[in-house]
Short mmCIF file of N, CA and C in Angstrom, two decimals:
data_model
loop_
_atom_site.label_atom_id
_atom_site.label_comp_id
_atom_site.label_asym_id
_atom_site.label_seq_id
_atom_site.Cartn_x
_atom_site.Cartn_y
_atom_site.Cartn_z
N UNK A 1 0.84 -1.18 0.00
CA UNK A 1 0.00 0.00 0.00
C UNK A 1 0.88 1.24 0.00
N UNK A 2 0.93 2.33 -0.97
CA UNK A 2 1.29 3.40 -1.14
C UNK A 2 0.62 4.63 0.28
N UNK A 3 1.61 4.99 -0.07
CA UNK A 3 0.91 6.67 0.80
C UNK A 3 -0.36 7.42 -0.10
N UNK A 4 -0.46 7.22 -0.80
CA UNK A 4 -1.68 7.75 -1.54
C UNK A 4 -2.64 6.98 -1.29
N UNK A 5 -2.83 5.72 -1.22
CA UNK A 5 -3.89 5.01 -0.45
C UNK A 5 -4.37 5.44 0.55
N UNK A 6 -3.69 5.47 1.71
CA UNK A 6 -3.70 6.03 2.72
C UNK A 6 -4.39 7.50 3.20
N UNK A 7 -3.85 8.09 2.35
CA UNK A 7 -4.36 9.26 1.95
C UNK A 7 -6.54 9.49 1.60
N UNK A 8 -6.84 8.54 0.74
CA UNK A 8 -7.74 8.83 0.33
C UNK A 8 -9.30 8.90 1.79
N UNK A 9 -8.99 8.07 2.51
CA UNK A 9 -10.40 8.63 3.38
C UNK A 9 -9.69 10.05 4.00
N UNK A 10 -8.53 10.78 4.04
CA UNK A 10 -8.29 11.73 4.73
C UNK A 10 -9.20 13.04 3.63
N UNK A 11 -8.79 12.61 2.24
CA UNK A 11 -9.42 13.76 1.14
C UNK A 11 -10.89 13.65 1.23
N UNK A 12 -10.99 12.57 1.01
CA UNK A 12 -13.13 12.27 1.14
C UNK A 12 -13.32 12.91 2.22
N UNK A 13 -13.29 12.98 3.29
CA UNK A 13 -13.87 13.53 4.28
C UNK A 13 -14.09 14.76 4.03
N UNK A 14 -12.61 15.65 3.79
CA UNK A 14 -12.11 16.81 2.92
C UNK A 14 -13.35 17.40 2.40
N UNK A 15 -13.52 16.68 1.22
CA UNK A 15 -14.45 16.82 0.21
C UNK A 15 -15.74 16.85 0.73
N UNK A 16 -16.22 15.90 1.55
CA UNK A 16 -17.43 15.76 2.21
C UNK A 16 -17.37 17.27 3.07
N UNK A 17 -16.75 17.77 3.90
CA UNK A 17 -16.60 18.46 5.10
C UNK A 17 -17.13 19.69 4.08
N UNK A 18 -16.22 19.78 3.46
CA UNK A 18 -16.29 21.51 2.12
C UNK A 18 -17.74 21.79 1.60
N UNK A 19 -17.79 20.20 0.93
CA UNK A 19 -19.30 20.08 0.32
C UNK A 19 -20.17 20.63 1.04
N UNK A 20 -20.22 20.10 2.36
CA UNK A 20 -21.35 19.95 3.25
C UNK A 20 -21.56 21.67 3.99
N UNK A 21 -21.28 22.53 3.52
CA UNK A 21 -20.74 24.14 3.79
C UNK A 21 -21.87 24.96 3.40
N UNK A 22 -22.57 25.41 3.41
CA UNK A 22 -23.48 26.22 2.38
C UNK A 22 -22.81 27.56 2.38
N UNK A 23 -22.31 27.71 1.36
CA UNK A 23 -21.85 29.30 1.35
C UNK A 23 -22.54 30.00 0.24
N UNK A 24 -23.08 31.03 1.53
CA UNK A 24 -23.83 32.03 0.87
C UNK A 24 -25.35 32.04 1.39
N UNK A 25 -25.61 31.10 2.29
CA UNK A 25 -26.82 30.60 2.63
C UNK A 25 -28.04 31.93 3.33
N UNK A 26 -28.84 32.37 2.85
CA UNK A 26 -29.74 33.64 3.50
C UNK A 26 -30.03 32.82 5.08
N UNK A 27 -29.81 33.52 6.04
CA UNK A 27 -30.76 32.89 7.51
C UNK A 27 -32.20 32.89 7.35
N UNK A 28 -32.42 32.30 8.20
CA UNK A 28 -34.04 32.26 8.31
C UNK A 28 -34.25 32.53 9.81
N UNK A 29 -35.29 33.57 10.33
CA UNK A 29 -36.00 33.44 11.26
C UNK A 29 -37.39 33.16 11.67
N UNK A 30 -38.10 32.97 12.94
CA UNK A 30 -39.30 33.21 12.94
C UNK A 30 -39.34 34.57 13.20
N UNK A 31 -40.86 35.03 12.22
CA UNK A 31 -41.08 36.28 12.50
C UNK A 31 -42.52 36.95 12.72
N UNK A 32 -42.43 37.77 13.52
CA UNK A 32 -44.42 38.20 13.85
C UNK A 32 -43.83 39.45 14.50
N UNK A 33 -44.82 40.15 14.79
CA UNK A 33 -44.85 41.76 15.46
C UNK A 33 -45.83 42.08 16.44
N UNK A 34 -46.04 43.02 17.14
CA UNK A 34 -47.07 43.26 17.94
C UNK A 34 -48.42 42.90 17.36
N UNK A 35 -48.33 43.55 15.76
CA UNK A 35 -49.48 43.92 14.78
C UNK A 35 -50.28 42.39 14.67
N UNK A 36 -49.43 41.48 14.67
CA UNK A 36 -49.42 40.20 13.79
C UNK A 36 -50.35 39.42 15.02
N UNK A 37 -51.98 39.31 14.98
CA UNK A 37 -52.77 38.87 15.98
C UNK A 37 -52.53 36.97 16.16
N UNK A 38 -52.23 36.55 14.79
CA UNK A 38 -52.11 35.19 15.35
C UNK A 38 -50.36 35.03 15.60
N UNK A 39 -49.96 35.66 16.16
CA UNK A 39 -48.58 35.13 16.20
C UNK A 39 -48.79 35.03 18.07
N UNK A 40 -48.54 33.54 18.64
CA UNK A 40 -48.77 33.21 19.32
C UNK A 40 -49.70 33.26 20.02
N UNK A 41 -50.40 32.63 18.82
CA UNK A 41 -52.14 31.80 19.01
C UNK A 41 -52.10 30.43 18.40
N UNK A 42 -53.12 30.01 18.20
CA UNK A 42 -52.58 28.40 18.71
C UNK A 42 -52.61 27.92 16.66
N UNK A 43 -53.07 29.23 15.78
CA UNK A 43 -52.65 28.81 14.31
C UNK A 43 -51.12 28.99 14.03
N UNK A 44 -50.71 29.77 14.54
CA UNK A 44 -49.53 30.13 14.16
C UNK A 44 -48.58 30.57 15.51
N UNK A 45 -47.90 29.63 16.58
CA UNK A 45 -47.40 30.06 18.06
C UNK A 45 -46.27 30.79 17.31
N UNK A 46 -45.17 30.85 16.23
CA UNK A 46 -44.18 31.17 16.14
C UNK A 46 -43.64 32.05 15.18
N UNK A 47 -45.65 32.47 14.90
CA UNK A 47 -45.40 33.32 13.58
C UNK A 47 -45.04 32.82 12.42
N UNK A 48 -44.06 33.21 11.32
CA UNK A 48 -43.79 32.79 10.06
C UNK A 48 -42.51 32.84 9.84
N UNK A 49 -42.04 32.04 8.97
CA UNK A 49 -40.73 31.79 8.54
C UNK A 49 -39.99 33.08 7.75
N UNK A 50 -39.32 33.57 7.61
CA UNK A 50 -39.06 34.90 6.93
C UNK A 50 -36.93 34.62 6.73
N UNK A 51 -37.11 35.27 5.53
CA UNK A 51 -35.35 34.92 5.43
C UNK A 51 -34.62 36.44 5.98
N UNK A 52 -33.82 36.44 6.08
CA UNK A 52 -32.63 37.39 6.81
C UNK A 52 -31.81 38.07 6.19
N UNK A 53 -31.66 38.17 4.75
CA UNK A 53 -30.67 38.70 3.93
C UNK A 53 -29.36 39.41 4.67
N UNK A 54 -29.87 40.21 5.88
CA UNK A 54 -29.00 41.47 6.26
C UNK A 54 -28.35 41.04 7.30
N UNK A 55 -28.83 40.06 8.01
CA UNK A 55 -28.71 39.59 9.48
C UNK A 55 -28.24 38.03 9.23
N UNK A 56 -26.97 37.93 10.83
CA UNK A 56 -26.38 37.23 10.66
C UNK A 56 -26.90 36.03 12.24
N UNK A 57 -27.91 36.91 12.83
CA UNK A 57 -28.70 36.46 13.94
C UNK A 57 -30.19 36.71 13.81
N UNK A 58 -30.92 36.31 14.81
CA UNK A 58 -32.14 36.39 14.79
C UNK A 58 -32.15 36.87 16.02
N UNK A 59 -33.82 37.29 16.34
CA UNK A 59 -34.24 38.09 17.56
C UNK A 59 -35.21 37.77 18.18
N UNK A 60 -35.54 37.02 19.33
CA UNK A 60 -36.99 37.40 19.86
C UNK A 60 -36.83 38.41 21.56
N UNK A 61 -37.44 39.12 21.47
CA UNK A 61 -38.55 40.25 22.67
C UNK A 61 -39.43 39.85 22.86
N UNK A 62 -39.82 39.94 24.31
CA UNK A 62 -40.60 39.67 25.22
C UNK A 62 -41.18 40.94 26.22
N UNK A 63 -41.79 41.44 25.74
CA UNK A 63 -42.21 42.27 26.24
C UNK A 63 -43.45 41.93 27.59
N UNK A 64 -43.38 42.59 28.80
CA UNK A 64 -44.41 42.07 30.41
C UNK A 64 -44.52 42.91 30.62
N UNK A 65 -46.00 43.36 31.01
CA UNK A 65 -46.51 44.18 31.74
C UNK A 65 -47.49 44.04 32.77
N UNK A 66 -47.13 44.46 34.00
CA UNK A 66 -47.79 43.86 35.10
C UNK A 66 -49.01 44.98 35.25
N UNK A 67 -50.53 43.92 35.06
CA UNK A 67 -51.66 44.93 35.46
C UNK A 67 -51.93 44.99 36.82
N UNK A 68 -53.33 45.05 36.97
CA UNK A 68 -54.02 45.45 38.34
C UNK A 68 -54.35 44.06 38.78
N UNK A 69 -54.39 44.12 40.06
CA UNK A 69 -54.98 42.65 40.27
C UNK A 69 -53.77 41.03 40.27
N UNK A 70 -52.54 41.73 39.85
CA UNK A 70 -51.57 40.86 39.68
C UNK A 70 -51.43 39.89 38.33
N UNK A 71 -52.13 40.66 37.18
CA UNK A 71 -52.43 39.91 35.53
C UNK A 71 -51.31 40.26 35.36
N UNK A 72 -51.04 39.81 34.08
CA UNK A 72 -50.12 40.47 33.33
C UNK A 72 -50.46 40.18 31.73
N UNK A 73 -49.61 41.04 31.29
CA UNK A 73 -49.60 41.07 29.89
C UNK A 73 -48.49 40.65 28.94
N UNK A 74 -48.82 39.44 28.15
CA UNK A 74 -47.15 39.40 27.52
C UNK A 74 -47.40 39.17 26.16
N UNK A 75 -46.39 40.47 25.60
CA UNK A 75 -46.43 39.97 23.99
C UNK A 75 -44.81 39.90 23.85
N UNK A 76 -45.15 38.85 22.31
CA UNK A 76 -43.90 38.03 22.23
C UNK A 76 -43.40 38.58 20.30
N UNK A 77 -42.09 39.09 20.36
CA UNK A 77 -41.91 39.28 18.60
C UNK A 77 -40.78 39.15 18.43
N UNK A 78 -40.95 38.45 17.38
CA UNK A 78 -39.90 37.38 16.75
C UNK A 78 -39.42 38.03 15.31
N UNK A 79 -37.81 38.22 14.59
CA UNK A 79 -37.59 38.55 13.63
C UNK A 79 -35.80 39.03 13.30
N UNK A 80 -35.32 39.16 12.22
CA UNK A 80 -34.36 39.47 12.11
C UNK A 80 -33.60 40.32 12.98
N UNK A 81 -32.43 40.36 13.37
CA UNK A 81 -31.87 41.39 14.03
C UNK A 81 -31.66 42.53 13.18
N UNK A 82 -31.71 43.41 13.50
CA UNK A 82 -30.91 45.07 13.10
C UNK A 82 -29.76 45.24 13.14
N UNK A 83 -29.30 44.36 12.00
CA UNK A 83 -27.73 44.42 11.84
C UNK A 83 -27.31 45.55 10.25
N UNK A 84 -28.42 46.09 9.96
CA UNK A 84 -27.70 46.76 8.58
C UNK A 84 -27.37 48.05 8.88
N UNK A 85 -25.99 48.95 8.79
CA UNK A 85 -26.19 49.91 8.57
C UNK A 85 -26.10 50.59 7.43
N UNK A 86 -26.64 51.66 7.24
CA UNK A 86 -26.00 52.33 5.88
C UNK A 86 -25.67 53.64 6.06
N UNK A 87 -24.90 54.42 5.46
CA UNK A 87 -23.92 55.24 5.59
C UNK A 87 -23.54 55.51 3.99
N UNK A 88 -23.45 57.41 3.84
CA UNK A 88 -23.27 57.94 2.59
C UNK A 88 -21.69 58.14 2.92
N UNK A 89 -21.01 57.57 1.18
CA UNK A 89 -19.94 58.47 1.19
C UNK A 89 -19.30 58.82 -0.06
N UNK A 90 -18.40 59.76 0.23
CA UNK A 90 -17.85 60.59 -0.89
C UNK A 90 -17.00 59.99 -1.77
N UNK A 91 -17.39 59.83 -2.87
CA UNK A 91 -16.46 58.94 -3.79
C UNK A 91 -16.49 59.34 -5.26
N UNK A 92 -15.52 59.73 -5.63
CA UNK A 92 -15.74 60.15 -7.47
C UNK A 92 -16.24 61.61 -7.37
N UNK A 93 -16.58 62.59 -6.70
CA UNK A 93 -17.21 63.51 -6.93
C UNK A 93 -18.83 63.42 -6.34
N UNK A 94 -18.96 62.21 -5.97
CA UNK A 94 -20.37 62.22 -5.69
C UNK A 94 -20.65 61.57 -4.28
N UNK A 95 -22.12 61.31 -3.83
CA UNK A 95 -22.30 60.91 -2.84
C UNK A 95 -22.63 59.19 -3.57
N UNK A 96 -22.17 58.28 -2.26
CA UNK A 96 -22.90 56.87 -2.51
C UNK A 96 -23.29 56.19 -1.22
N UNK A 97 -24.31 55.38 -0.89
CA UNK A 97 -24.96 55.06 -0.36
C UNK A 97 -23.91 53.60 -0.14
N UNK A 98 -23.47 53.61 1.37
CA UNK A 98 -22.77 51.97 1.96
C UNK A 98 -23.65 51.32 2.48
N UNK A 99 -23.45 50.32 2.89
CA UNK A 99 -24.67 49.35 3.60
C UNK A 99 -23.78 48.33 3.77
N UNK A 100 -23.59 48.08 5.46
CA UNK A 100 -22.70 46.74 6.02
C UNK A 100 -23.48 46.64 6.83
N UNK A 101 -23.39 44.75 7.08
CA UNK A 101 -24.00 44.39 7.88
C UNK A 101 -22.99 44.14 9.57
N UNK A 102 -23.29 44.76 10.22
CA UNK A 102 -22.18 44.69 11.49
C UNK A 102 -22.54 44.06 12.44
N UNK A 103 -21.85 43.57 13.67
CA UNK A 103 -22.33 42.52 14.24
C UNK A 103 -22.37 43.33 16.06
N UNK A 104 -23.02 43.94 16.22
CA UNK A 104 -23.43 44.86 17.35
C UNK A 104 -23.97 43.94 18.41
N UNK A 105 -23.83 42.68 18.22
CA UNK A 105 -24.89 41.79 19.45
C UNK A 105 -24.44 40.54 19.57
N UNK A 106 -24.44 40.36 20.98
CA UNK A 106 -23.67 39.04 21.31
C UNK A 106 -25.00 38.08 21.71
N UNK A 107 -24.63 36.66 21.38
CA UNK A 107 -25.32 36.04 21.55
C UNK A 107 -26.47 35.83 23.21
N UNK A 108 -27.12 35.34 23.43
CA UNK A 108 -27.94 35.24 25.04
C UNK A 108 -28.85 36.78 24.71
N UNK A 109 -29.51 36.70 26.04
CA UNK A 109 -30.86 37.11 26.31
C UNK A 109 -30.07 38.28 27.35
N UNK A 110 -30.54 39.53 27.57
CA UNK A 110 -30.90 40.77 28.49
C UNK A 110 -32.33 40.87 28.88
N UNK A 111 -32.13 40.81 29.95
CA UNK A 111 -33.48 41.40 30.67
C UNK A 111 -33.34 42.90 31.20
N UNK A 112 -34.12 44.09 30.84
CA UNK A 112 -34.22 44.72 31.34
C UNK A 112 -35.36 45.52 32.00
N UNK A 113 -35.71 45.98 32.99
CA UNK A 113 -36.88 46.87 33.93
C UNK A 113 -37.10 48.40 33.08
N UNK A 114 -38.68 48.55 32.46
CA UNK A 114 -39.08 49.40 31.96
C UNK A 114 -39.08 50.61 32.80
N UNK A 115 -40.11 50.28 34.10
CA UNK A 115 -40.45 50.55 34.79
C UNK A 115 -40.11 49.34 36.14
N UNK A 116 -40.81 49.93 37.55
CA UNK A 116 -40.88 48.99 38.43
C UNK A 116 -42.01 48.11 38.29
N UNK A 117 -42.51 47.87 37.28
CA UNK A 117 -43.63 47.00 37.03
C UNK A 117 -43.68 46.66 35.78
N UNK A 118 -42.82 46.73 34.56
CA UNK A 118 -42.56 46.13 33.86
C UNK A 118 -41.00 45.65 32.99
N UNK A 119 -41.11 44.83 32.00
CA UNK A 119 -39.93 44.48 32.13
C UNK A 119 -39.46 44.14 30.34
N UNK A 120 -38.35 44.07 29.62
CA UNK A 120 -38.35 43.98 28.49
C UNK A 120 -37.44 43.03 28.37
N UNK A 121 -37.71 41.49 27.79
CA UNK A 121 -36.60 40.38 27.71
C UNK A 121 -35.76 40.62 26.01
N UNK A 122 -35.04 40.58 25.97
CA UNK A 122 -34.65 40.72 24.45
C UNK A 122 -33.44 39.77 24.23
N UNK A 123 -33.50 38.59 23.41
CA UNK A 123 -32.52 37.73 23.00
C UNK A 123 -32.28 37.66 21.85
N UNK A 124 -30.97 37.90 21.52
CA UNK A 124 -30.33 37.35 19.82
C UNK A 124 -29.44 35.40 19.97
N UNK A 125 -29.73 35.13 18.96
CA UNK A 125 -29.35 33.82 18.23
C UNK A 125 -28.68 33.99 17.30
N UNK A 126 -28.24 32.72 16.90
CA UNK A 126 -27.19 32.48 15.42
C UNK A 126 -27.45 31.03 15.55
N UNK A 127 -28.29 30.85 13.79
CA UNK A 127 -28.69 29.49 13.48
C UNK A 127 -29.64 29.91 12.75
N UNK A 128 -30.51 28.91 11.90
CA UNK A 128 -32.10 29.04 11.11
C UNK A 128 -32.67 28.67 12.11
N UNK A 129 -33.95 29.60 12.37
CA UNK A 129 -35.15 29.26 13.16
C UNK A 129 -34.57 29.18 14.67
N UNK A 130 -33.78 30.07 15.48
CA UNK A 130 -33.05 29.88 16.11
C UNK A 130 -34.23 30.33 17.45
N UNK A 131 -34.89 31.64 17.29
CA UNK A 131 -35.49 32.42 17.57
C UNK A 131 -37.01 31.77 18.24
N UNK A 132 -37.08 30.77 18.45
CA UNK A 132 -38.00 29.43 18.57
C UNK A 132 -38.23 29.47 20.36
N UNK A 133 -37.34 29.41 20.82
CA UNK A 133 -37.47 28.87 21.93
C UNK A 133 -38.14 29.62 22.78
N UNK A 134 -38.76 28.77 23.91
CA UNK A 134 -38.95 30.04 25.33
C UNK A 134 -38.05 30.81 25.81
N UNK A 135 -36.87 29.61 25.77
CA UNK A 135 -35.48 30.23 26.86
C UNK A 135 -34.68 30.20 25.47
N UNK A 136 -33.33 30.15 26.20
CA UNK A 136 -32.29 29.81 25.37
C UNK A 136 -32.00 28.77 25.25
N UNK A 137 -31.76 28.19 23.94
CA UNK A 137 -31.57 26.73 24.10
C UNK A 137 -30.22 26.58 23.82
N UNK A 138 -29.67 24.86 23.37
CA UNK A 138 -28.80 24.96 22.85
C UNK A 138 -28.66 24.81 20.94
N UNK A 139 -27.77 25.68 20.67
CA UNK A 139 -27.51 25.65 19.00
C UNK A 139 -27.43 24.23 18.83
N UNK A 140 -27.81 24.39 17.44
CA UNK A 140 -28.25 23.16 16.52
C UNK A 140 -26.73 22.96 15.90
N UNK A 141 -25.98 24.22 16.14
CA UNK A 141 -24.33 23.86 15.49
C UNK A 141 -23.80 22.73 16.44
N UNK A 142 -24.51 22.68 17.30
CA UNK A 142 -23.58 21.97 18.48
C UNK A 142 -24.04 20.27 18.22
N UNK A 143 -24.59 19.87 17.42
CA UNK A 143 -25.89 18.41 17.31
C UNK A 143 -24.64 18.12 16.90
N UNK A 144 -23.77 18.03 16.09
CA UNK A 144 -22.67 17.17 14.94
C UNK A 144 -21.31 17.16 15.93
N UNK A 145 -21.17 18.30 16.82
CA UNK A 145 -20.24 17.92 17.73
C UNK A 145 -20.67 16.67 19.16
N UNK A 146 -21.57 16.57 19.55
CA UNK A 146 -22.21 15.58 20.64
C UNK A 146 -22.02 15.05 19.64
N UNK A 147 -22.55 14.44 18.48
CA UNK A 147 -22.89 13.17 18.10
C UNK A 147 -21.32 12.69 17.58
N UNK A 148 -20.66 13.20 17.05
CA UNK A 148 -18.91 12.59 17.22
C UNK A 148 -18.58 12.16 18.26
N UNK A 149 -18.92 12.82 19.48
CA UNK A 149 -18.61 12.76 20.65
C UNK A 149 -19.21 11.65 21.31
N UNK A 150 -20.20 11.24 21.07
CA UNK A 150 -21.01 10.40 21.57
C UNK A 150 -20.44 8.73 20.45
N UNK A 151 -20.20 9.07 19.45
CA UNK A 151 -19.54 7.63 18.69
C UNK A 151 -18.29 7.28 18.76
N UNK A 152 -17.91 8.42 19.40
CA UNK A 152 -15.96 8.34 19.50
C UNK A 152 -16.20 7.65 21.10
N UNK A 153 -17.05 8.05 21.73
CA UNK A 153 -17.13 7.28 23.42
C UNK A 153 -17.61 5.82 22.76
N UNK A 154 -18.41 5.60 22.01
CA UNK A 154 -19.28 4.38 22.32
C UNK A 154 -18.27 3.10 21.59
N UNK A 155 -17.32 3.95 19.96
CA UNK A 155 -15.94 3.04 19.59
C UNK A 155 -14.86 2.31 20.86
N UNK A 156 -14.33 3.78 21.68
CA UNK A 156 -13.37 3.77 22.27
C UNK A 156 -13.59 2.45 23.29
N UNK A 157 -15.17 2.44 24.06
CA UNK A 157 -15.83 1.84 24.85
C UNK A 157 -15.70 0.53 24.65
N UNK A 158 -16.34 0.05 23.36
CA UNK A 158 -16.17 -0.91 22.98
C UNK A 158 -14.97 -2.11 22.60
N UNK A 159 -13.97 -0.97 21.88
CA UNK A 159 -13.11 -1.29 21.62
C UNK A 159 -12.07 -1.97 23.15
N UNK A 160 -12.26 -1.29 24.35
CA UNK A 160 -11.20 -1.51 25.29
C UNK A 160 -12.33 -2.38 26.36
N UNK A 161 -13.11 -2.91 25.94
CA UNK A 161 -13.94 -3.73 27.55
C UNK A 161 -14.31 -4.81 26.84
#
């Protein structure tokens, strides 16, 4: 057996790994607004699928407001982050219009107090459909690392008992 033999499941994988890449891929979030009456009602809990062109995360807010009587009020909106800016500049003699998408937001949830009686949850993600959860969950990037992890234990396991 040559070294080029040897070689070949190291390139396939290679090849597989590259392949398996989507570059260029638009995100997707869920998305609804205050406006949007069935977005978390029982036709539609998560709103609608919507792509991201600009955004490299997604967003859901949680907005609480505590009434009388100890009710409360909660609306929930789901949608791209506000990652585009744009910005004129001088070039050639003229004005031109920039537009980058910048990354102003770290992943996890802020809670902050409106008032002493209400409160504003606001979380960004990175993933499709990331924007889903109640809480924070864990990324879906992370499924292909456990599951190596979990066949490299169950080989190793096997292999030595």
């Amino acid at each position: 057996m040559g070294i080029g033999t040897k070689l070949w499941p190291t390139v396939g994988a290679v090849v597989f790994l590259i392949g398996s890449v989507a570059v260029g891929e638009i995100l997707k979030c869920y998305q609804c607004n205050e406006a949007d009456q069935t977005c978390g009602g029982p036709q539609k809990p998560l709103g609608h699928i919507g792509e991201c062109p600009h955004s490299t995360m997604c967003t859901k807010t949680v907005l609480t407001m505590s009434l009388l009587e100890g009710n409360q009020w909660i609306k929930t909106m789901r949608g791209c982050a506000q990652q585009l800016s744009t910005t004129h500049v001088f070039v050639n003699k003229s004005w031109e219009e920039k537009s980058v998408v910048e990354e102003p937001y770290e992943e996890g949830c802020i809670e902050e107090k409106v008032n002493f009686r209400n409160t504003v949850l606001l979380c960004h993600c990175r993933g499709h459909l990331c924007n889903a959860s109640s809480s924070p969950a864990l990324d879906g990037r992370m499924l292909p690392l456990i599951l190596i992890g979990f066949i490299w234990y169950w080989s190793y396991r096997k292999l030595h008992m």
